[in-house]
Amino acid sequence: MLNFLDRQVISILAEPIKQDLGLSDTQLGLMTGLSFALFYTTLAIPVAALADRWNRSWIIAIAIAIWSFMTVLCGLANNFIQLFLARVGVGIGEAGSGPASHSLIADIFPPERRAGALGILGTAVPIGAFIAYAGGGWIVENFDWRTAFFMAGVPGIIVALVMWITVKDPRGKPKFLESFKRDPDKPTLKQAVAELSMKPAYWHLVAAGVLVQFVSYGLASFYGGLFVRIHGIGYGELGWKLGLMVGISGGFGAFFGGQIGNYLDRKKPALSLLVSGLVLVASAPGMIWAVYAGSANAGIILLAIPTFAATFYYGPSFSAIQTLASDQTRALAVAIYLLVAGIIGLGIGPVFVGILSDVFSGGVESAEGPALQKALMYLALFNIWAGLHYWFAQRDILKRIAH
C-alpha cells in the first residue's frame, strides 16, 4: 500500500508542480515515469537474486525505509533535476519489495491458493492509490504539494520498523555476507533467462505486463492534467473522487481477478489468463469514452472500466509466472518481468503521452486539454494488444500441458 502511495501521489500533484516549477508535459512524463523506472526496474534483478538467498522480510523493510525517505526529499526539490533525482531514489527503494514479497508469498501459500493470495496483495495497490489521490488532492488544495510528499513519506519509516520486527521469513536468518556467495544450487541471471526462454508463455505474460503498465501509468500520470484542463475541477474534489474510483474499481479488479483466477484455473489450466485478456480488450473503448466524457463526474466513473482491467490481471499473471518458474528462479522470474515491464511500461508510458500531448498542442496553451485527450485516446488502444498476449500465453500453457 505504501509502495503505491509514494509512487502515485505525484500523479495528483503533477499539475501544481508543473505550474510551480514551469514544466512541460514531456518533463511531467519523465518525472512521473522514467525517473522512477530507471532504478526501480534495473535494481530489481540483483535484489531478487539476494531475495533468493537472504531474509526477504528484512529486504522489504529496508526497501520501505529507503523509498519513504526519498519521498520526503521530493518535497524539498526546487527544480526539475532535483525532483527527478529524488524520484530516482524512490524507485531505488521500491525495487526491493516486489520480488521479495512475491517469493515470500509463494513459499507461504500452496499453488491452488496462490492467485488468491497475490490478488489480496494486489488489492493494496488501489488502496494506496486511493490514499494518494484523496489525501494528496486535499493536502495540495489546503496546503501545498510539498506538504503532500512529507505526509506520504513519513509513515513508511515507522512501517519499515514494524516489518523488520514482526514479519518472519520461513528460511530463518541467514548471514548477510554468505548471501553473496555463489550457490551452485541457485541459477545465475543468465541461467534463469535461459530456463525461462524455453517457456514462450512467460514472455507473452511479460509483453502483456509491458502494455498494461504502459497504459495504466500513462493514464494515471495525467489524471490531474486531464480533469483540471478539460473540466476545471479543483484538486481536493478531484483527489477524493479519483481515489474513491481507483480504490473501489481497482480493489474489486485485483480481488476478483485473484478469486476468479483460482476458480477458472481449476476448471481449465490458465483460463484466467484468457479472461484477463478479454477484460483488457473490453476496457479500451471504455477508456476512450472516459477521456471524452462530457463532465468530470462521468469521466471519473467511466475510468473505473480501465482501472478494473488494470488490476484484474494481477493475481492470474503472477500466479502463472510462479508456476512457470522453477523453485530456484521464482524471485528472478518476477524481477525480470518487473524489469522489462517497468522500463517500457512504467518508464516510457507517461513519456509517450507527454510527448504526444506536446506535439498535438504545438506549444499553444489553450490547446493543451484537447491535445492530452487525443494522446490518451491513442494510449487506450494498447490494451487490445495486451489482450492478444494473454490469449497467446494461455495457448502456450495448454500446449505444454498437452506434451
Short mmCIF file of C-alpha atoms in Angstrom, two decimals:
data_model
loop_
_atom_site.label_atom_id
_atom_site.label_comp_id
_atom_site.label_asym_id
_atom_site.label_seq_id
_atom_site.Cartn_x
_atom_site.Cartn_y
_atom_site.Cartn_z
CA MET A 1 0.00 0.00 0.00
CA LEU A 2 2.79 2.42 0.93
CA ASN A 3 4.67 1.38 -2.19
CA PHE A 4 1.86 2.59 -4.40
CA LEU A 5 1.01 5.61 -2.23
CA ASP A 6 4.52 7.01 -2.52
CA ARG A 7 4.76 6.04 -6.17
CA GLN A 8 1.46 7.55 -7.29
CA VAL A 9 0.97 10.61 -5.09
CA ILE A 10 2.93 12.56 -7.71
CA SER A 11 0.11 11.94 -10.21
CA ILE A 12 -2.35 14.18 -8.35
CA LEU A 13 0.44 16.68 -7.62
CA ALA A 14 1.76 16.83 -11.20
CA GLU A 15 -0.32 19.78 -12.38
CA PRO A 16 0.51 22.13 -9.45
CA ILE A 17 4.17 21.04 -9.71
CA LYS A 18 4.08 21.89 -13.43
CA GLN A 19 2.74 25.37 -12.69
CA ASP A 20 5.14 25.97 -9.78
CA LEU A 21 8.32 24.76 -11.49
CA GLY A 22 7.34 25.70 -15.07
CA LEU A 23 7.48 22.21 -16.63
CA SER A 24 6.25 20.82 -19.97
CA ASP A 25 4.11 17.70 -20.38
CA THR A 26 7.20 15.84 -21.60
CA GLN A 27 9.01 16.75 -18.38
CA LEU A 28 5.99 15.63 -16.39
CA GLY A 29 6.17 12.27 -18.16
CA LEU A 30 9.88 11.98 -17.42
CA MET A 31 9.35 12.95 -13.78
CA THR A 32 6.42 10.61 -13.12
CA GLY A 33 7.58 7.66 -15.22
CA LEU A 34 11.17 7.33 -16.41
CA SER A 35 12.83 8.83 -13.32
CA PHE A 36 11.12 6.24 -11.12
CA ALA A 37 11.53 3.34 -13.54
CA LEU A 38 15.29 3.71 -14.16
CA PHE A 39 16.44 2.00 -10.97
CA TYR A 40 13.12 0.52 -9.88
CA THR A 41 13.44 -1.91 -12.75
CA THR A 42 17.20 -2.45 -13.08
CA LEU A 43 17.85 -2.92 -9.36
CA ALA A 44 15.02 -5.46 -9.16
CA ILE A 45 17.33 -8.09 -10.69
CA PRO A 46 20.18 -8.02 -8.12
CA VAL A 47 17.73 -7.51 -5.26
CA ALA A 48 15.73 -10.52 -6.48
CA ALA A 49 18.91 -12.58 -6.57
CA LEU A 50 19.56 -11.51 -2.97
CA ALA A 51 15.95 -12.35 -2.08
CA ASP A 52 16.55 -15.92 -3.25
CA ARG A 53 19.32 -16.19 -0.64
CA TRP A 54 18.78 -13.71 2.24
CA ASN A 55 15.96 -12.81 4.64
CA ARG A 56 13.12 -11.46 2.50
CA SER A 57 11.31 -9.71 5.35
CA TRP A 58 14.41 -7.65 6.09
CA ILE A 59 14.85 -6.78 2.41
CA ILE A 60 11.28 -5.47 2.29
CA ALA A 61 11.78 -3.43 5.50
CA ILE A 62 14.98 -1.79 4.19
CA ALA A 63 13.25 -1.02 0.89
CA ILE A 64 10.32 0.68 2.65
CA ALA A 65 12.68 2.88 4.68
CA ILE A 66 14.63 4.00 1.58
CA TRP A 67 11.66 4.89 -0.62
CA SER A 68 9.87 6.65 2.25
CA PHE A 69 12.90 8.85 2.97
CA MET A 70 13.29 9.70 -0.72
CA THR A 71 9.58 10.62 -0.93
CA VAL A 72 10.20 13.17 1.81
CA LEU A 73 13.13 14.55 -0.23
CA CYS A 74 10.75 15.05 -3.20
CA GLY A 75 9.03 17.70 -1.10
CA LEU A 76 12.32 19.63 -0.79
CA ALA A 77 13.03 19.82 -4.55
CA ASN A 78 13.31 23.29 -6.09
CA ASN A 79 13.70 22.40 -9.77
CA PHE A 80 13.14 19.61 -12.29
CA ILE A 81 16.57 17.99 -11.83
CA GLN A 82 16.26 17.78 -8.04
CA LEU A 83 12.77 16.31 -8.23
CA PHE A 84 13.86 13.89 -10.97
CA LEU A 85 16.75 12.62 -8.79
CA ALA A 86 14.53 12.30 -5.72
CA ARG A 87 12.09 10.23 -7.78
CA VAL A 88 15.03 8.08 -8.89
CA GLY A 89 15.66 7.46 -5.19
CA VAL A 90 12.05 6.42 -4.65
CA GLY A 91 12.49 3.91 -7.48
CA ILE A 92 15.70 2.57 -5.90
CA GLY A 93 13.86 1.84 -2.67
CA GLU A 94 10.77 0.34 -4.27
CA ALA A 95 12.91 -2.06 -6.32
CA GLY A 96 13.34 -4.17 -3.20
CA SER A 97 9.78 -5.03 -2.26
CA GLY A 98 8.16 -6.69 -5.29
CA PRO A 99 10.30 -9.78 -5.96
CA ALA A 100 10.88 -10.45 -2.24
CA SER A 101 7.14 -10.18 -1.47
CA HIS A 102 6.13 -12.50 -4.31
CA SER A 103 8.78 -15.05 -3.37
CA LEU A 104 7.75 -14.97 0.29
CA ILE A 105 4.06 -15.45 -0.55
CA ALA A 106 4.90 -18.30 -2.93
CA ASP A 107 6.60 -20.10 -0.01
CA ILE A 108 3.73 -19.49 2.40
CA PHE A 109 0.79 -20.42 0.12
CA PRO A 110 0.28 -23.62 -1.92
CA PRO A 111 -0.23 -23.28 -5.72
CA GLU A 112 -4.01 -23.70 -5.54
CA ARG A 113 -4.28 -20.67 -3.20
CA ARG A 114 -1.51 -18.54 -4.69
CA ALA A 115 -3.59 -16.50 -7.16
CA GLY A 116 -5.98 -15.55 -4.37
CA ALA A 117 -3.14 -14.55 -2.04
CA LEU A 118 -1.47 -12.46 -4.72
CA GLY A 119 -4.85 -10.95 -5.57
CA ILE A 120 -5.17 -9.79 -1.95
CA LEU A 121 -1.67 -8.32 -2.17
CA GLY A 122 -2.75 -6.59 -5.37
CA THR A 123 -5.76 -5.12 -3.55
CA ALA A 124 -3.30 -2.99 -1.57
CA VAL A 125 -2.40 -1.19 -4.81
CA PRO A 126 -5.75 0.61 -5.28
CA ILE A 127 -5.93 1.27 -1.53
CA GLY A 128 -2.58 3.03 -1.78
CA ALA A 129 -3.81 4.88 -4.85
CA PHE A 130 -6.96 5.97 -3.01
CA ILE A 131 -4.88 7.49 -0.22
CA ALA A 132 -2.51 9.07 -2.76
CA TYR A 133 -5.28 10.73 -4.76
CA ALA A 134 -7.74 11.62 -1.99
CA GLY A 135 -5.13 12.62 0.57
CA GLY A 136 -2.79 14.25 -1.95
CA GLY A 137 -5.62 16.23 -3.53
CA TRP A 138 -6.88 17.50 -0.19
CA ILE A 139 -3.41 18.42 1.05
CA VAL A 140 -2.35 20.25 -2.13
CA GLU A 141 -5.57 22.27 -2.11
CA ASN A 142 -5.34 23.19 1.57
CA PHE A 143 -1.56 23.38 1.95
CA ASP A 144 0.83 22.70 -0.96
CA TRP A 145 2.38 19.89 -2.97
CA ARG A 146 5.50 19.78 -0.78
CA THR A 147 3.46 19.01 2.33
CA ALA A 148 1.78 16.15 0.46
CA PHE A 149 5.16 14.49 -0.16
CA PHE A 150 6.12 14.88 3.52
CA MET A 151 2.86 13.35 4.69
CA ALA A 152 3.19 10.45 2.24
CA GLY A 153 6.77 9.60 3.18
CA VAL A 154 6.96 9.76 6.97
CA PRO A 155 4.62 6.80 7.85
CA GLY A 156 6.76 4.39 5.85
CA ILE A 157 9.72 4.79 8.19
CA ILE A 158 7.53 3.53 11.06
CA VAL A 159 6.10 0.67 8.99
CA ALA A 160 9.65 -0.38 7.99
CA LEU A 161 10.48 -0.93 11.68
CA VAL A 162 7.29 -2.92 12.23
CA MET A 163 8.06 -5.08 9.17
CA TRP A 164 11.61 -5.77 10.37
CA ILE A 165 10.49 -6.81 13.85
CA THR A 166 7.25 -8.73 13.24
CA VAL A 167 7.29 -10.50 9.84
CA LYS A 168 9.20 -13.78 9.82
CA ASP A 169 10.80 -15.42 6.80
CA PRO A 170 10.40 -19.25 6.79
CA ARG A 171 14.08 -19.50 5.82
CA GLY A 172 15.16 -18.02 9.13
CA LYS A 173 18.01 -15.52 9.40
CA PRO A 174 20.88 -16.39 7.03
CA LYS A 175 24.08 -14.35 7.37
CA PHE A 176 24.17 -11.34 5.05
CA LEU A 177 27.68 -11.83 3.61
CA GLU A 178 27.02 -15.51 2.98
CA SER A 179 24.06 -14.45 0.81
CA PHE A 180 26.50 -13.06 -1.76
CA LYS A 181 28.47 -16.31 -2.07
CA ARG A 182 27.86 -18.25 -5.25
CA ASP A 183 25.46 -21.09 -4.51
CA PRO A 184 25.84 -23.84 -7.12
CA ASP A 185 22.21 -24.81 -6.49
CA LYS A 186 20.98 -21.29 -7.33
CA PRO A 187 20.84 -20.25 -11.00
CA THR A 188 22.59 -17.14 -12.30
CA LEU A 189 20.62 -14.48 -14.15
CA LYS A 190 21.90 -15.93 -17.43
CA GLN A 191 20.74 -19.41 -16.42
CA ALA A 192 17.36 -18.08 -15.29
CA VAL A 193 16.83 -16.31 -18.61
CA ALA A 194 17.90 -19.47 -20.45
CA GLU A 195 15.38 -21.51 -18.45
CA LEU A 196 12.58 -19.02 -19.00
CA SER A 197 13.40 -18.61 -22.69
CA MET A 198 12.16 -22.16 -23.18
CA LYS A 199 8.72 -21.07 -21.97
CA PRO A 200 7.03 -18.75 -24.52
CA ALA A 201 4.05 -18.27 -22.20
CA TYR A 202 6.29 -16.44 -19.74
CA TRP A 203 7.41 -13.93 -22.36
CA HIS A 204 3.84 -13.37 -23.52
CA LEU A 205 3.00 -12.52 -19.90
CA VAL A 206 5.95 -10.12 -19.84
CA ALA A 207 4.73 -8.48 -23.08
CA ALA A 208 1.22 -8.19 -21.68
CA GLY A 209 2.59 -6.66 -18.48
CA VAL A 210 4.55 -4.12 -20.50
CA LEU A 211 1.42 -3.00 -22.33
CA VAL A 212 -0.84 -2.98 -19.25
CA GLN A 213 1.61 -0.77 -17.37
CA PHE A 214 2.20 1.37 -20.46
CA VAL A 215 -1.49 2.24 -20.48
CA SER A 216 -2.20 2.41 -16.75
CA TYR A 217 0.80 4.57 -15.81
CA GLY A 218 0.50 6.72 -18.91
CA LEU A 219 -3.12 7.44 -17.97
CA ALA A 220 -2.55 7.88 -14.22
CA SER A 221 0.33 10.32 -14.74
CA PHE A 222 -2.03 12.76 -16.45
CA TYR A 223 -5.18 12.39 -14.34
CA GLY A 224 -4.71 15.91 -12.99
CA GLY A 225 -3.94 17.40 -16.38
CA LEU A 226 -6.99 15.79 -17.99
CA PHE A 227 -9.59 16.83 -15.43
CA VAL A 228 -8.17 20.21 -14.44
CA ARG A 229 -7.60 21.35 -18.05
CA ILE A 230 -10.81 19.97 -19.55
CA HIS A 231 -13.30 20.23 -16.70
CA GLY A 232 -11.72 22.83 -14.39
CA ILE A 233 -12.23 20.67 -11.30
CA GLY A 234 -10.45 21.54 -8.01
CA TYR A 235 -7.66 19.30 -6.72
CA GLY A 236 -9.42 18.43 -3.47
CA GLU A 237 -12.60 17.33 -5.25
CA LEU A 238 -10.65 15.55 -7.97
CA GLY A 239 -8.48 13.75 -5.41
CA TRP A 240 -11.23 12.16 -3.36
CA LYS A 241 -13.32 11.28 -6.41
CA LEU A 242 -10.36 9.71 -8.22
CA GLY A 243 -9.29 7.98 -5.02
CA LEU A 244 -12.75 6.52 -4.49
CA MET A 245 -12.94 5.35 -8.10
CA VAL A 246 -9.48 3.77 -8.06
CA GLY A 247 -9.94 2.26 -4.60
CA ILE A 248 -13.27 0.61 -5.43
CA SER A 249 -12.77 -0.44 -9.06
CA GLY A 250 -9.09 -1.29 -8.66
CA GLY A 251 -9.70 -3.14 -5.42
CA PHE A 252 -12.53 -5.18 -6.92
CA GLY A 253 -10.40 -5.85 -10.00
CA ALA A 254 -7.45 -7.20 -8.02
CA PHE A 255 -9.58 -9.19 -5.57
CA PHE A 256 -11.93 -10.73 -8.11
CA GLY A 257 -9.10 -11.32 -10.54
CA GLY A 258 -7.40 -13.46 -7.93
CA GLN A 259 -10.51 -15.27 -6.73
CA ILE A 260 -11.91 -15.83 -10.23
CA GLY A 261 -8.44 -16.91 -11.28
CA ASN A 262 -8.43 -19.64 -8.62
CA TYR A 263 -11.88 -20.85 -9.75
CA LEU A 264 -11.26 -20.73 -13.53
CA ASP A 265 -7.85 -22.38 -13.38
CA ARG A 266 -9.37 -25.34 -11.53
CA LYS A 267 -11.82 -25.73 -14.44
CA LYS A 268 -9.21 -25.35 -17.17
CA PRO A 269 -5.49 -24.54 -16.88
CA ALA A 270 -4.64 -20.85 -17.41
CA LEU A 271 -8.24 -19.99 -18.32
CA SER A 272 -7.90 -16.93 -16.07
CA LEU A 273 -5.28 -15.53 -18.48
CA LEU A 274 -7.73 -15.65 -21.38
CA VAL A 275 -10.38 -13.90 -19.27
CA SER A 276 -7.82 -11.26 -18.24
CA GLY A 277 -7.13 -10.60 -21.92
CA LEU A 278 -10.82 -10.24 -22.73
CA VAL A 279 -11.28 -7.78 -19.87
CA LEU A 280 -8.43 -5.65 -21.22
CA VAL A 281 -9.80 -5.65 -24.77
CA ALA A 282 -13.20 -4.57 -23.48
CA SER A 283 -11.62 -1.77 -21.46
CA ALA A 284 -10.16 0.10 -24.47
CA PRO A 285 -13.44 1.70 -25.67
CA GLY A 286 -14.37 2.40 -22.05
CA MET A 287 -11.18 4.38 -21.55
CA ILE A 288 -11.75 6.42 -24.72
CA TRP A 289 -15.30 7.13 -23.60
CA ALA A 290 -13.97 8.31 -20.24
CA VAL A 291 -11.38 10.63 -21.80
CA TYR A 292 -14.03 12.35 -23.94
CA ALA A 293 -16.81 12.35 -21.32
CA GLY A 294 -18.93 15.48 -21.15
CA SER A 295 -18.40 16.07 -17.42
CA ALA A 296 -15.78 15.37 -14.78
CA ASN A 297 -18.09 13.07 -12.82
CA ALA A 298 -18.94 10.99 -15.90
CA GLY A 299 -15.27 10.77 -16.86
CA ILE A 300 -14.20 9.60 -13.41
CA ILE A 301 -16.97 6.98 -13.27
CA LEU A 302 -16.07 5.66 -16.73
CA LEU A 303 -12.40 5.43 -15.75
CA ALA A 304 -13.49 2.59 -13.46
CA ILE A 305 -13.54 0.37 -16.59
CA PRO A 306 -9.81 0.58 -17.48
CA THR A 307 -8.89 0.73 -13.78
CA PHE A 308 -10.70 -2.57 -13.09
CA ALA A 309 -8.95 -4.14 -16.07
CA ALA A 310 -5.54 -2.83 -14.98
CA THR A 311 -5.72 -4.73 -11.67
CA PHE A 312 -7.77 -7.80 -12.65
CA TYR A 313 -4.73 -9.39 -14.32
CA TYR A 314 -2.55 -9.20 -11.19
CA GLY A 315 -3.35 -12.48 -9.47
CA PRO A 316 -3.68 -14.65 -12.62
CA SER A 317 -0.50 -13.26 -14.19
CA PHE A 318 1.80 -13.56 -11.20
CA SER A 319 0.37 -16.93 -10.24
CA ALA A 320 1.14 -18.18 -13.75
CA ILE A 321 4.67 -16.75 -13.55
CA GLN A 322 5.31 -18.51 -10.23
CA THR A 323 4.00 -21.76 -11.74
CA LEU A 324 6.11 -21.44 -14.90
CA ALA A 325 9.29 -20.65 -12.96
CA SER A 326 11.21 -23.32 -11.06
CA ASP A 327 11.61 -23.13 -7.28
CA GLN A 328 15.09 -21.66 -7.78
CA THR A 329 14.02 -18.85 -10.15
CA ARG A 330 10.78 -17.57 -8.62
CA ALA A 331 12.12 -14.20 -7.46
CA LEU A 332 14.23 -13.73 -10.58
CA ALA A 333 11.24 -14.51 -12.81
CA VAL A 334 9.28 -11.71 -11.12
CA ALA A 335 12.30 -9.38 -11.26
CA ILE A 336 12.83 -9.95 -15.00
CA TYR A 337 9.13 -9.31 -15.55
CA LEU A 338 9.31 -6.09 -13.50
CA LEU A 339 12.49 -5.01 -15.31
CA VAL A 340 11.03 -5.23 -18.80
CA ALA A 341 7.50 -4.14 -17.90
CA GLY A 342 8.83 -1.31 -15.76
CA ILE A 343 11.34 0.18 -18.18
CA ILE A 344 8.96 0.16 -21.14
CA GLY A 345 5.57 0.38 -19.45
CA LEU A 346 6.15 2.49 -16.36
CA GLY A 347 9.17 4.32 -17.77
CA ILE A 348 8.04 5.09 -21.30
CA GLY A 349 4.22 5.15 -20.98
CA PRO A 350 3.99 8.58 -19.28
CA VAL A 351 6.72 9.98 -21.56
CA PHE A 352 4.84 8.70 -24.63
CA VAL A 353 1.68 10.53 -23.52
CA GLY A 354 3.60 13.68 -22.64
CA ILE A 355 5.40 13.84 -25.99
CA LEU A 356 2.20 13.18 -27.97
CA SER A 357 0.38 15.84 -25.95
CA ASP A 358 3.13 18.42 -26.56
CA VAL A 359 3.21 17.60 -30.28
CA PHE A 360 -0.58 17.82 -30.65
CA SER A 361 -0.79 21.11 -28.71
CA GLY A 362 2.02 22.71 -30.75
CA GLY A 363 3.02 24.81 -27.75
CA VAL A 364 -0.37 26.56 -27.62
CA GLU A 365 -1.58 26.67 -24.01
CA SER A 366 -5.27 26.75 -24.95
CA ALA A 367 -4.81 23.53 -26.97
CA GLU A 368 -3.22 21.53 -24.13
CA GLY A 369 -6.52 19.99 -22.96
CA PRO A 370 -7.72 18.62 -26.33
CA ALA A 371 -4.15 17.55 -27.15
CA LEU A 372 -3.96 15.47 -23.97
CA GLN A 373 -7.32 13.87 -24.73
CA LYS A 374 -6.09 12.83 -28.17
CA ALA A 375 -2.87 11.39 -26.74
CA LEU A 376 -4.82 9.33 -24.18
CA MET A 377 -7.18 8.08 -26.88
CA TYR A 378 -4.23 6.55 -28.77
CA LEU A 379 -2.89 5.15 -25.50
CA ALA A 380 -6.12 3.20 -24.88
CA LEU A 381 -5.57 1.07 -28.00
CA PHE A 382 -2.55 -0.64 -26.43
CA ASN A 383 -4.93 -2.56 -24.11
CA ILE A 384 -6.17 -4.51 -27.15
CA TRP A 385 -2.61 -5.52 -27.95
CA ALA A 386 -2.13 -6.66 -24.32
CA GLY A 387 -5.24 -8.84 -24.58
CA LEU A 388 -3.75 -10.73 -27.52
CA HIS A 389 -0.67 -11.67 -25.49
CA TYR A 390 -2.83 -13.19 -22.76
CA TRP A 391 -4.51 -15.35 -25.39
CA PHE A 392 -1.09 -16.47 -26.68
CA ALA A 393 0.09 -17.18 -23.14
CA GLN A 394 -2.88 -19.40 -22.35
CA ARG A 395 -2.50 -21.22 -25.66
CA ASP A 396 1.18 -21.96 -24.98
CA ILE A 397 0.49 -23.20 -21.45
CA LEU A 398 -2.11 -25.62 -22.80
CA LYS A 399 0.43 -26.86 -25.36
CA ARG A 400 2.97 -27.51 -22.58
CA ILE A 401 0.40 -29.49 -20.62
CA ALA A 402 -0.60 -31.49 -23.70
CA HIS A 403 3.03 -32.51 -24.31
#
